[in-house]
Amino acid sequence: MDCGVVLENGAVSEARDVRMVFEKLEDTSDISTYLVLVPQHAKSEVRLHRIVHCDIFNDIEHSVRSMQAVTIQFRGCEIKDVKFVDDNTFMVLLRRDDSSYLLSLPYSSYATEQTPSTLHHSSEPMFQPASAHSLPDGIPLPDDSRQIWDLDTPDCWAPFVKHAFPSSERFTPIKIDANGRKDRRVVCVLGDDLKHYKIYDLDYDSGKEGEGDTTVDTIMSG
């Protein structure tokens, strides 16, 4: 069965995630599959992809409706990990100088806040037929069809920061995982010693992300 598509050229780092979202597109049963990843050769960038396809997937040519991509550039930073939280937002763990930061960014048309990372359903024809992107000889979306969101300074991405990890904390995060359960969204942050982790409640008290959080700092035992 022909069911693979080429999203990027080159290797992809371990910072990646995938999520399927039912967006009720134009009274169809089509599904949006979102993928977020960090290229091995460009660890200051987050690549966000959206593939709209039939709920019954037979082949690329007849099942893929559209493909979109946006590149989010964090100049001077290294992206350590990315994870989807729910049908609205995904989180980015990045490091700049000696500090690390946990960011929350919107990605789907369900998101209340709209930014260049928000991918909307497009009824425009694809730049190339879907079969041009299929494995094994397909090609990724061309650069001129991708939207660029340039977050080149800390001031640009500061509004999206949910937590900062200064060097004075002596806790260097390297990986995150998220639970997007409604009204109880939490993110777990693992330290570079692979023993300590912190848990942050994204919906603490107000039920609205960013209004507050609770932190649990735990050491794992063998």
XYZ file of N, CA and C in Angstrom:
666
model
N 0.857 -1.202 0.000
C 0.000 0.000 0.000
C 0.881 1.236 0.000
N 0.605 2.186 -0.876
C 1.357 3.434 -0.994
C 0.832 4.418 0.044
N 1.563 4.618 1.134
C 1.009 5.465 2.195
C 2.055 6.327 2.888
N 3.237 6.492 2.315
C 4.270 7.302 2.948
C 4.528 8.578 2.172
N 4.766 9.685 2.902
C 5.076 10.954 2.252
C 6.395 11.495 2.793
N 7.088 12.243 1.956
C 8.354 12.863 2.332
C 8.060 14.272 2.842
N 8.470 14.548 4.074
C 8.228 15.859 4.681
C 9.462 16.747 4.646
N 10.634 16.159 4.848
C 11.865 16.940 4.928
C 12.998 16.207 4.215
N 13.993 16.974 3.809
C 15.240 16.398 3.329
C 16.193 16.254 4.505
N 16.913 15.165 4.581
C 17.889 15.004 5.645
C 17.298 14.385 6.891
N 18.190 14.170 7.864
C 17.805 13.504 9.106
C 17.012 14.432 10.021
N 16.199 13.820 10.871
C 15.385 14.541 11.846
C 15.866 14.159 13.240
N 15.937 15.129 14.147
C 16.374 14.851 15.509
C 15.305 14.082 16.275
N 15.608 13.724 17.514
C 14.636 13.013 18.345
C 13.512 13.925 18.822
N 13.645 15.225 18.621
C 12.597 16.177 18.982
C 11.526 16.165 17.895
N 10.468 15.393 18.121
C 9.408 15.264 17.121
C 8.159 14.695 17.783
N 7.002 14.939 17.142
C 5.745 14.438 17.674
C 4.706 14.461 16.565
N 3.601 13.737 16.765
C 2.534 13.665 15.768
C 1.193 13.639 16.487
N 0.178 14.229 15.862
C -1.161 14.248 16.453
C -2.211 14.316 15.345
N -3.272 13.550 15.502
C -4.399 13.578 14.567
C -5.525 14.397 15.190
N -6.102 15.290 14.389
C -7.149 16.188 14.874
C -8.353 16.103 13.937
N -9.529 15.928 14.510
C -10.768 15.922 13.729
C -11.323 17.345 13.737
N -11.164 18.042 12.632
C -11.495 19.464 12.584
C -12.819 19.764 11.891
N -13.565 18.738 11.478
C -14.864 18.933 10.821
C -14.730 19.899 9.646
N -13.931 19.507 8.690
C -13.605 20.352 7.553
C -14.672 20.254 6.467
N -15.381 21.343 6.252
C -16.340 21.461 5.158
C -17.306 20.267 5.092
N -17.827 19.884 6.250
C -18.813 18.809 6.341
C -18.305 17.486 5.761
N -17.010 17.237 5.902
C -16.444 15.967 5.460
C -15.921 15.214 6.679
N -15.518 13.990 6.454
C -14.926 13.183 7.529
C -13.403 13.196 7.465
N -12.841 14.140 6.720
C -11.391 14.221 6.583
C -10.721 14.485 7.928
N -9.491 14.039 8.036
C -8.704 14.164 9.259
C -7.472 15.011 8.977
N -7.079 15.828 9.945
C -5.825 16.574 9.861
C -4.782 15.881 10.728
N -3.687 15.491 10.119
C -2.568 14.941 10.873
C -1.477 16.002 10.941
N -1.115 16.383 12.156
C -0.072 17.380 12.385
C 1.215 16.687 12.827
N 2.323 17.162 12.314
C 3.634 16.667 12.715
C 4.522 17.854 13.033
N 5.209 17.785 14.150
C 6.150 18.827 14.531
C 7.507 18.157 14.727
N 8.555 18.760 14.185
C 9.865 18.124 14.222
C 10.968 19.174 14.153
N 12.169 18.716 14.494
C 13.357 19.570 14.450
C 14.394 18.883 13.570
N 14.823 19.524 12.473
C 15.831 18.915 11.607
C 17.173 18.778 12.335
N 17.886 17.699 12.028
C 19.189 17.466 12.640
C 20.185 18.557 12.260
N 20.052 19.096 11.064
C 21.005 20.090 10.575
C 20.598 21.526 10.915
N 19.425 21.713 11.508
C 18.945 23.062 11.830
C 18.195 23.012 13.153
N 18.919 22.875 14.249
C 18.288 22.691 15.552
C 17.771 23.983 16.164
N 17.851 25.069 15.440
C 17.233 26.312 15.895
C 15.873 26.520 15.232
N 15.405 25.515 14.484
C 14.137 25.623 13.768
C 13.157 24.534 14.177
N 11.890 24.904 14.191
C 10.801 23.943 14.368
C 10.027 23.891 13.060
N 9.834 22.704 12.536
C 9.063 22.515 11.307
C 7.704 21.901 11.681
N 6.635 22.606 11.322
C 5.283 22.148 11.612
C 4.591 21.789 10.305
N 4.083 20.560 10.207
C 3.425 20.077 8.999
C 1.972 19.729 9.288
N 1.141 19.930 8.275
C -0.274 19.541 8.366
C -0.659 18.798 7.094
N -1.162 17.592 7.259
C -1.627 16.784 6.133
C -3.113 16.512 6.333
N -3.942 16.972 5.418
C -5.373 16.690 5.455
C -5.635 15.506 4.534
N -6.287 14.473 5.081
C -6.472 13.249 4.305
C -7.801 12.585 4.649
N -8.183 11.626 3.828
C -9.422 10.870 4.052
C -9.320 10.076 5.346
N -10.473 9.795 5.935
C -10.461 8.958 7.134
C -10.128 7.514 6.797
N -10.430 7.104 5.563
C -10.009 5.785 5.077
C -8.885 6.011 4.079
N -7.685 5.603 4.464
C -6.490 5.932 3.690
C -6.109 4.745 2.812
N -6.206 4.949 1.496
C -5.859 3.891 0.557
C -4.529 4.150 -0.147
N -4.366 5.331 -0.691
C -3.115 5.686 -1.358
C -2.934 7.190 -1.292
N -1.709 7.637 -1.587
C -1.380 9.062 -1.476
C -2.192 9.898 -2.459
N -2.233 9.483 -3.700
C -2.837 10.293 -4.750
C -4.304 10.596 -4.492
N -5.044 9.608 -3.992
C -6.482 9.787 -3.825
C -6.899 10.109 -2.388
N -6.007 9.930 -1.440
C -6.387 10.109 -0.035
C -5.909 11.421 0.566
N -4.809 11.986 0.064
C -4.281 13.236 0.610
C -4.953 14.418 -0.076
N -5.596 15.267 0.733
C -6.298 16.438 0.192
C -5.370 17.647 0.051
N -4.560 17.868 1.097
C -3.654 19.018 1.080
C -2.501 18.800 2.044
N -1.400 19.524 1.795
C -0.229 19.510 2.671
C 0.234 20.940 2.867
N 0.522 21.283 4.121
C 1.005 22.613 4.453
C 2.170 22.498 5.418
N 3.001 23.525 5.443
C 4.133 23.522 6.374
C 4.502 24.945 6.742
N 4.987 25.103 7.970
C 5.499 26.384 8.436
C 6.810 26.128 9.165
N 7.776 27.007 8.963
C 9.064 26.928 9.648
C 9.141 28.038 10.682
N 9.377 27.656 11.934
C 9.497 28.629 13.022
C 10.974 28.716 13.401
N 11.552 29.894 13.251
C 12.988 30.073 13.445
C 13.274 30.765 14.775
N 14.075 30.105 15.608
C 14.516 30.655 16.880
C 16.028 30.896 16.792
N 16.409 32.018 16.293
C 17.828 32.283 16.063
C 18.596 32.314 17.382
N 19.762 31.681 17.374
C 20.595 31.673 18.567
C 20.158 30.696 19.629
N 19.198 29.823 19.308
C 18.678 28.854 20.275
C 18.893 27.428 19.767
N 18.810 26.493 20.687
C 18.803 25.079 20.332
C 17.506 24.461 20.838
N 16.747 23.868 19.938
C 15.491 23.238 20.317
C 15.805 21.857 20.872
N 15.435 21.642 22.134
C 15.730 20.366 22.789
C 14.608 19.343 22.603
N 13.349 19.817 22.590
C 12.236 18.880 22.427
C 10.975 19.640 22.030
N 10.025 18.923 21.445
C 8.715 19.470 21.067
C 7.651 18.410 21.351
N 6.477 18.863 21.802
C 5.389 17.931 22.085
C 4.046 18.628 21.905
N 3.090 17.920 21.302
C 1.716 18.407 21.257
C 1.085 18.230 22.637
N 0.304 19.235 23.044
C -0.402 19.173 24.321
C -1.842 18.732 24.103
N -2.513 19.356 23.134
C -3.912 19.050 22.848
C -4.189 19.434 21.401
N -5.455 19.648 21.059
C -5.816 19.989 19.687
C -5.579 21.457 19.356
N -5.011 22.200 20.293
C -4.796 23.626 20.083
C -3.326 24.038 20.095
N -2.564 23.472 21.018
C -1.219 23.979 21.250
C -0.173 22.862 21.280
N 1.069 23.267 21.033
C 2.198 22.374 21.242
C 3.270 23.131 22.027
N 4.148 22.382 22.668
C 5.164 22.987 23.522
C 6.547 22.804 22.915
N 7.375 23.809 23.154
C 8.756 23.805 22.671
C 9.677 24.016 23.861
N 10.645 23.127 23.999
C 11.683 23.295 25.009
C 12.940 23.759 24.287
N 13.386 24.966 24.582
C 14.563 25.493 23.899
C 15.592 25.983 24.905
N 16.821 26.041 24.435
C 17.928 26.507 25.269
C 18.629 27.652 24.562
N 18.875 28.713 25.331
C 19.611 29.869 24.815
C 20.627 30.277 25.872
N 21.886 30.360 25.483
C 22.978 30.639 26.412
C 22.951 29.590 27.538
N 22.828 30.021 28.790
C 22.866 29.079 29.910
C 21.481 28.796 30.491
N 20.438 29.287 29.846
C 19.080 29.105 30.379
C 18.211 28.343 29.391
N 17.157 27.712 29.930
C 16.201 26.978 29.103
C 14.808 27.564 29.309
N 13.950 27.378 28.308
C 12.621 27.960 28.343
C 11.600 26.971 27.783
N 10.420 26.989 28.388
C 9.306 26.161 27.949
C 8.253 27.080 27.332
N 7.976 26.894 26.039
C 7.052 27.742 25.311
C 5.810 26.964 24.901
N 4.701 27.675 24.789
C 3.446 27.099 24.301
C 3.001 27.888 23.075
N 2.810 27.179 21.942
C 2.454 27.839 20.688
C 1.182 27.221 20.108
N 0.305 28.036 19.539
C -0.899 27.494 18.882
C -0.532 26.907 17.525
N -1.327 25.938 17.052
C -1.016 25.366 15.745
C -2.239 25.079 14.884
N -3.415 24.905 15.461
C -4.573 24.528 14.650
C -5.614 25.634 14.627
N -6.563 25.485 13.711
C -7.625 26.494 13.595
C -8.524 26.507 14.818
N -8.421 25.477 15.680
C -9.179 25.453 16.932
C -8.622 26.435 17.950
N -7.353 26.809 17.797
C -6.695 27.645 18.796
C -7.345 29.013 18.877
N -7.535 29.496 20.103
C -8.115 30.826 20.304
C -7.176 31.907 19.798
N -5.900 31.753 20.123
C -4.902 32.720 19.692
C -4.394 32.334 18.308
N -4.377 33.293 17.390
C -3.936 33.035 16.032
C -2.557 33.666 15.807
N -1.625 32.861 15.334
C -0.266 33.327 15.036
C 0.166 32.718 13.710
N 1.356 33.081 13.221
C 1.836 32.454 11.975
C 2.023 30.953 12.062
N 2.014 30.379 13.270
C 2.127 28.931 13.388
C 0.774 28.243 13.276
N -0.303 29.018 13.183
C -1.639 28.449 13.055
C -1.883 28.062 11.605
N -2.156 26.785 11.366
C -2.396 26.303 10.016
C -3.888 26.121 9.802
N -4.444 26.862 8.859
C -5.866 26.791 8.552
C -6.093 25.883 7.352
N -7.308 25.355 7.285
C -7.652 24.534 6.128
C -7.652 25.403 4.873
N -7.018 24.909 3.827
C -6.950 25.639 2.572
C -7.646 24.848 1.477
N -8.516 25.517 0.736
C -9.201 24.868 -0.371
C -8.436 25.053 -1.683
N -7.302 25.765 -1.633
C -6.499 25.979 -2.827
C -5.836 24.665 -3.244
N -5.637 24.472 -4.552
C -4.986 23.232 -5.008
C -3.554 23.154 -4.500
N -3.057 21.924 -4.368
C -1.705 21.725 -3.889
C -0.706 22.248 -4.907
N 0.448 22.704 -4.395
C 1.509 23.225 -5.253
C 1.934 22.170 -6.263
N 1.979 20.927 -5.817
C 2.289 19.780 -6.661
C 1.314 18.668 -6.310
N 1.085 17.720 -7.222
C 0.195 16.599 -6.871
C 0.767 15.828 -5.692
N -0.127 15.253 -4.890
C 0.305 14.536 -3.693
C 1.280 13.421 -4.020
N 1.121 12.812 -5.182
C 2.001 11.706 -5.556
C 3.455 12.148 -5.682
N 3.686 13.445 -5.892
C 5.060 13.945 -6.006
C 5.805 13.854 -4.685
N 5.060 13.699 -3.565
C 5.674 13.646 -2.238
C 5.722 12.230 -1.668
N 5.270 11.252 -2.438
C 5.166 9.893 -1.906
C 6.513 9.179 -1.937
N 6.665 8.258 -0.989
C 7.858 7.424 -0.926
C 7.864 6.435 -2.102
N 9.043 6.002 -2.572
C 10.363 6.305 -1.982
C 11.088 7.474 -2.640
N 10.572 7.963 -3.767
C 11.310 8.968 -4.542
C 10.692 10.348 -4.485
N 9.766 10.559 -3.537
C 9.093 11.847 -3.458
C 9.993 12.958 -2.939
N 9.491 14.178 -3.035
C 10.223 15.354 -2.562
C 9.370 16.093 -1.539
N 9.995 16.815 -0.591
C 9.207 17.584 0.376
C 8.594 18.821 -0.264
N 7.722 19.490 0.468
C 7.160 20.748 -0.020
C 8.284 21.738 -0.310
N 8.215 22.455 -1.412
C 9.279 23.420 -1.727
C 9.316 24.560 -0.720
N 10.482 25.154 -0.563
C 10.660 26.225 0.428
C 9.734 27.409 0.176
N 9.478 27.732 -1.086
C 8.671 28.917 -1.378
C 7.185 28.698 -1.086
N 6.793 27.472 -0.736
C 5.402 27.226 -0.363
C 5.219 27.189 1.146
N 6.318 27.329 1.895
C 6.267 27.259 3.354
C 6.244 28.662 3.964
N 5.406 28.812 4.959
C 5.373 30.077 5.678
C 6.523 30.108 6.678
N 7.141 31.275 6.841
C 8.256 31.445 7.769
C 7.819 32.358 8.907
N 8.034 31.901 10.125
C 7.785 32.730 11.311
C 9.127 32.920 12.004
N 9.629 34.130 11.926
C 10.970 34.432 12.415
C 10.902 34.995 13.833
N 11.261 34.175 14.817
C 11.341 34.613 16.217
C 12.827 34.781 16.553
N 13.410 35.854 16.043
C 14.858 35.980 16.062
C 15.427 36.532 17.356
N 14.585 37.050 18.232
C 15.079 37.579 19.501
C 14.207 37.068 20.653
N 14.749 37.031 21.874
C 13.945 36.624 23.029
C 12.689 37.461 23.210
N 12.741 38.727 22.831
C 11.553 39.573 22.947
C 10.412 39.066 22.062
N 10.756 38.433 20.939
C 9.729 37.932 20.022
C 9.001 36.730 20.605
N 9.747 35.836 21.258
C 9.091 34.635 21.769
C 8.756 34.701 23.254
N 9.102 35.803 23.917
C 8.799 35.957 25.347
C 7.310 35.805 25.673
N 6.370 36.312 24.837
C 4.941 36.167 25.171
C 4.463 34.717 25.254
N 5.228 33.791 24.707
C 4.808 32.393 24.679
C 5.485 31.551 25.760
N 6.348 32.169 26.556
C 7.078 31.437 27.594
C 6.143 31.090 28.753
N 6.122 29.810 29.118
C 5.332 29.348 30.255
C 6.195 29.122 31.483
N 7.469 28.834 31.268
C 8.368 28.667 32.407
C 9.804 28.843 31.929
N 10.617 29.450 32.781
C 12.040 29.633 32.502
C 12.859 28.822 33.496
N 13.964 28.278 33.022
C 14.880 27.498 33.855
C 16.243 28.189 33.842
N 16.470 29.147 34.741
C 17.762 29.843 34.765
C 18.870 28.911 35.229
N 20.091 29.256 34.886
C 21.234 28.420 35.258
C 21.382 28.301 36.766
N 20.881 29.294 37.512
C 20.994 29.275 38.971
C 20.191 28.133 39.595
N 19.207 27.574 38.877
C 18.406 26.477 39.410
C 19.166 25.155 39.434
N 20.219 25.065 38.662
C 21.009 23.841 38.558
C 20.152 22.668 38.087
N 19.170 22.991 37.280
C 18.323 21.972 36.653
C 18.293 22.283 35.163
N 18.879 21.389 34.360
C 18.951 21.602 32.920
C 18.015 20.633 32.227
N 16.884 21.102 31.709
C 15.918 20.196 31.076
C 16.381 19.749 29.694
N 16.090 18.485 29.369
C 16.477 17.973 28.056
C 15.306 17.347 27.298
N 14.214 17.028 28.009
C 13.114 16.339 27.344
C 11.800 16.670 28.043
N 10.717 16.682 27.279
C 9.397 16.950 27.852
C 8.396 15.901 27.368
N 7.335 15.748 28.162
C 6.182 14.949 27.750
C 4.942 15.652 28.288
N 3.837 15.524 27.572
C 2.640 16.282 27.936
C 1.418 15.386 27.982
N 0.502 15.759 28.887
C -0.804 15.107 28.997
C -1.852 16.181 28.741
N -2.596 16.029 27.635
C -3.545 17.065 27.251
C -4.957 16.835 27.738
N -5.131 16.141 28.858
C -6.478 15.904 29.388
C -7.168 17.224 29.691
N -8.408 17.351 29.294
C -9.145 18.605 29.435
C -9.170 19.080 30.882
N -8.848 20.360 31.075
C -8.840 21.034 32.378
C -7.800 20.468 33.341
N -6.940 19.605 32.864
C -5.900 19.056 33.732
C -4.657 18.749 32.898
N -4.240 19.744 32.122
C -3.085 19.562 31.251
C -1.797 19.739 32.056
N -0.919 18.781 31.926
C 0.354 18.858 32.637
C 1.486 18.545 31.673
N 2.658 19.078 31.999
C 3.860 18.774 31.228
C 4.939 18.317 32.194
N 5.614 17.245 31.840
C 6.700 16.696 32.643
C 8.020 17.046 31.961
N 8.953 17.586 32.724
C 10.244 18.025 32.196
C 11.348 17.202 32.850
N 12.133 16.515 32.039
C 13.205 15.654 32.540
C 14.537 16.390 32.500
N 15.301 16.285 33.601
C 16.598 16.933 33.681
C 17.685 16.129 32.985
N 18.819 16.783 32.728
C 19.886 16.120 31.983
C 20.594 15.030 32.777
N 20.356 14.953 34.092
C 20.936 13.851 34.856
C 20.097 12.586 34.762
N 18.943 12.682 34.075
C 18.016 11.563 33.878
C 17.465 11.014 35.192
N 17.571 11.809 36.249
C 17.062 11.402 37.562
C 15.977 12.351 38.066
N 16.184 13.639 37.867
C 15.227 14.622 38.364
C 14.249 15.026 37.266
N 13.007 15.236 37.659
C 12.036 15.775 36.723
C 11.091 16.717 37.460
N 10.502 17.631 36.715
C 9.552 18.600 37.260
C 8.235 18.469 36.498
N 7.141 18.635 37.222
C 5.814 18.558 36.620
C 5.114 19.898 36.784
N 4.587 20.419 35.693
C 3.904 21.712 35.704
C 2.450 21.533 35.284
N 1.571 22.099 36.070
C 0.134 22.053 35.795
C -0.223 23.283 34.972
N -0.569 23.074 33.711
C -0.852 24.191 32.811
C -2.217 24.824 33.051
N -3.082 24.151 33.797
C -4.430 24.661 34.046
C -4.682 24.935 35.515
N -3.640 25.187 36.250
C -3.783 25.378 37.700
C -4.725 26.532 38.036
N -5.640 26.296 38.934
C -6.505 27.290 39.565
C -7.519 27.906 38.607
N -7.054 28.687 37.639
C -7.985 29.447 36.815
C -8.595 28.636 35.689
N -7.991 27.467 35.377
C -8.475 26.699 34.242
C -8.108 27.315 32.927
N -7.146 28.262 32.986
C -6.724 28.944 31.770
C -5.219 28.933 31.714
N -4.682 28.446 30.596
C -3.241 28.278 30.483
C -2.516 29.583 30.720
N -1.442 29.506 31.491
C -0.608 30.666 31.713
C -0.965 31.474 32.933
N -2.108 31.242 33.540
C -2.512 32.020 34.703
C -1.753 31.595 35.966
N -1.249 30.386 35.951
C -0.505 29.932 37.116
C -0.083 28.507 36.913
N 0.818 28.016 37.752
C 1.181 26.617 37.647
C 1.624 26.113 39.002
N 1.569 24.807 39.134
C 2.132 24.170 40.306
C 3.294 23.326 39.839
N 4.289 23.178 40.673
C 5.486 22.460 40.293
C 5.759 21.348 41.287
N 6.068 20.170 40.751
C 6.507 19.058 41.576
C 7.898 18.676 41.106
N 8.879 18.752 42.012
C 10.253 18.408 41.680
C 10.552 17.065 42.330
N 10.832 16.067 41.501
C 10.954 14.700 41.992
C 12.237 14.067 41.500
N 12.822 13.202 42.318
C 13.955 12.410 41.893
C 13.494 10.973 41.709
N 13.849 10.389 40.551
C 13.449 9.021 40.261
C 14.385 8.051 40.971
N 13.833 6.988 41.490
C 14.635 5.988 42.172
C 14.623 4.697 41.380
N 15.715 3.946 41.498
C 15.814 2.711 40.739
C 15.150 1.574 41.451
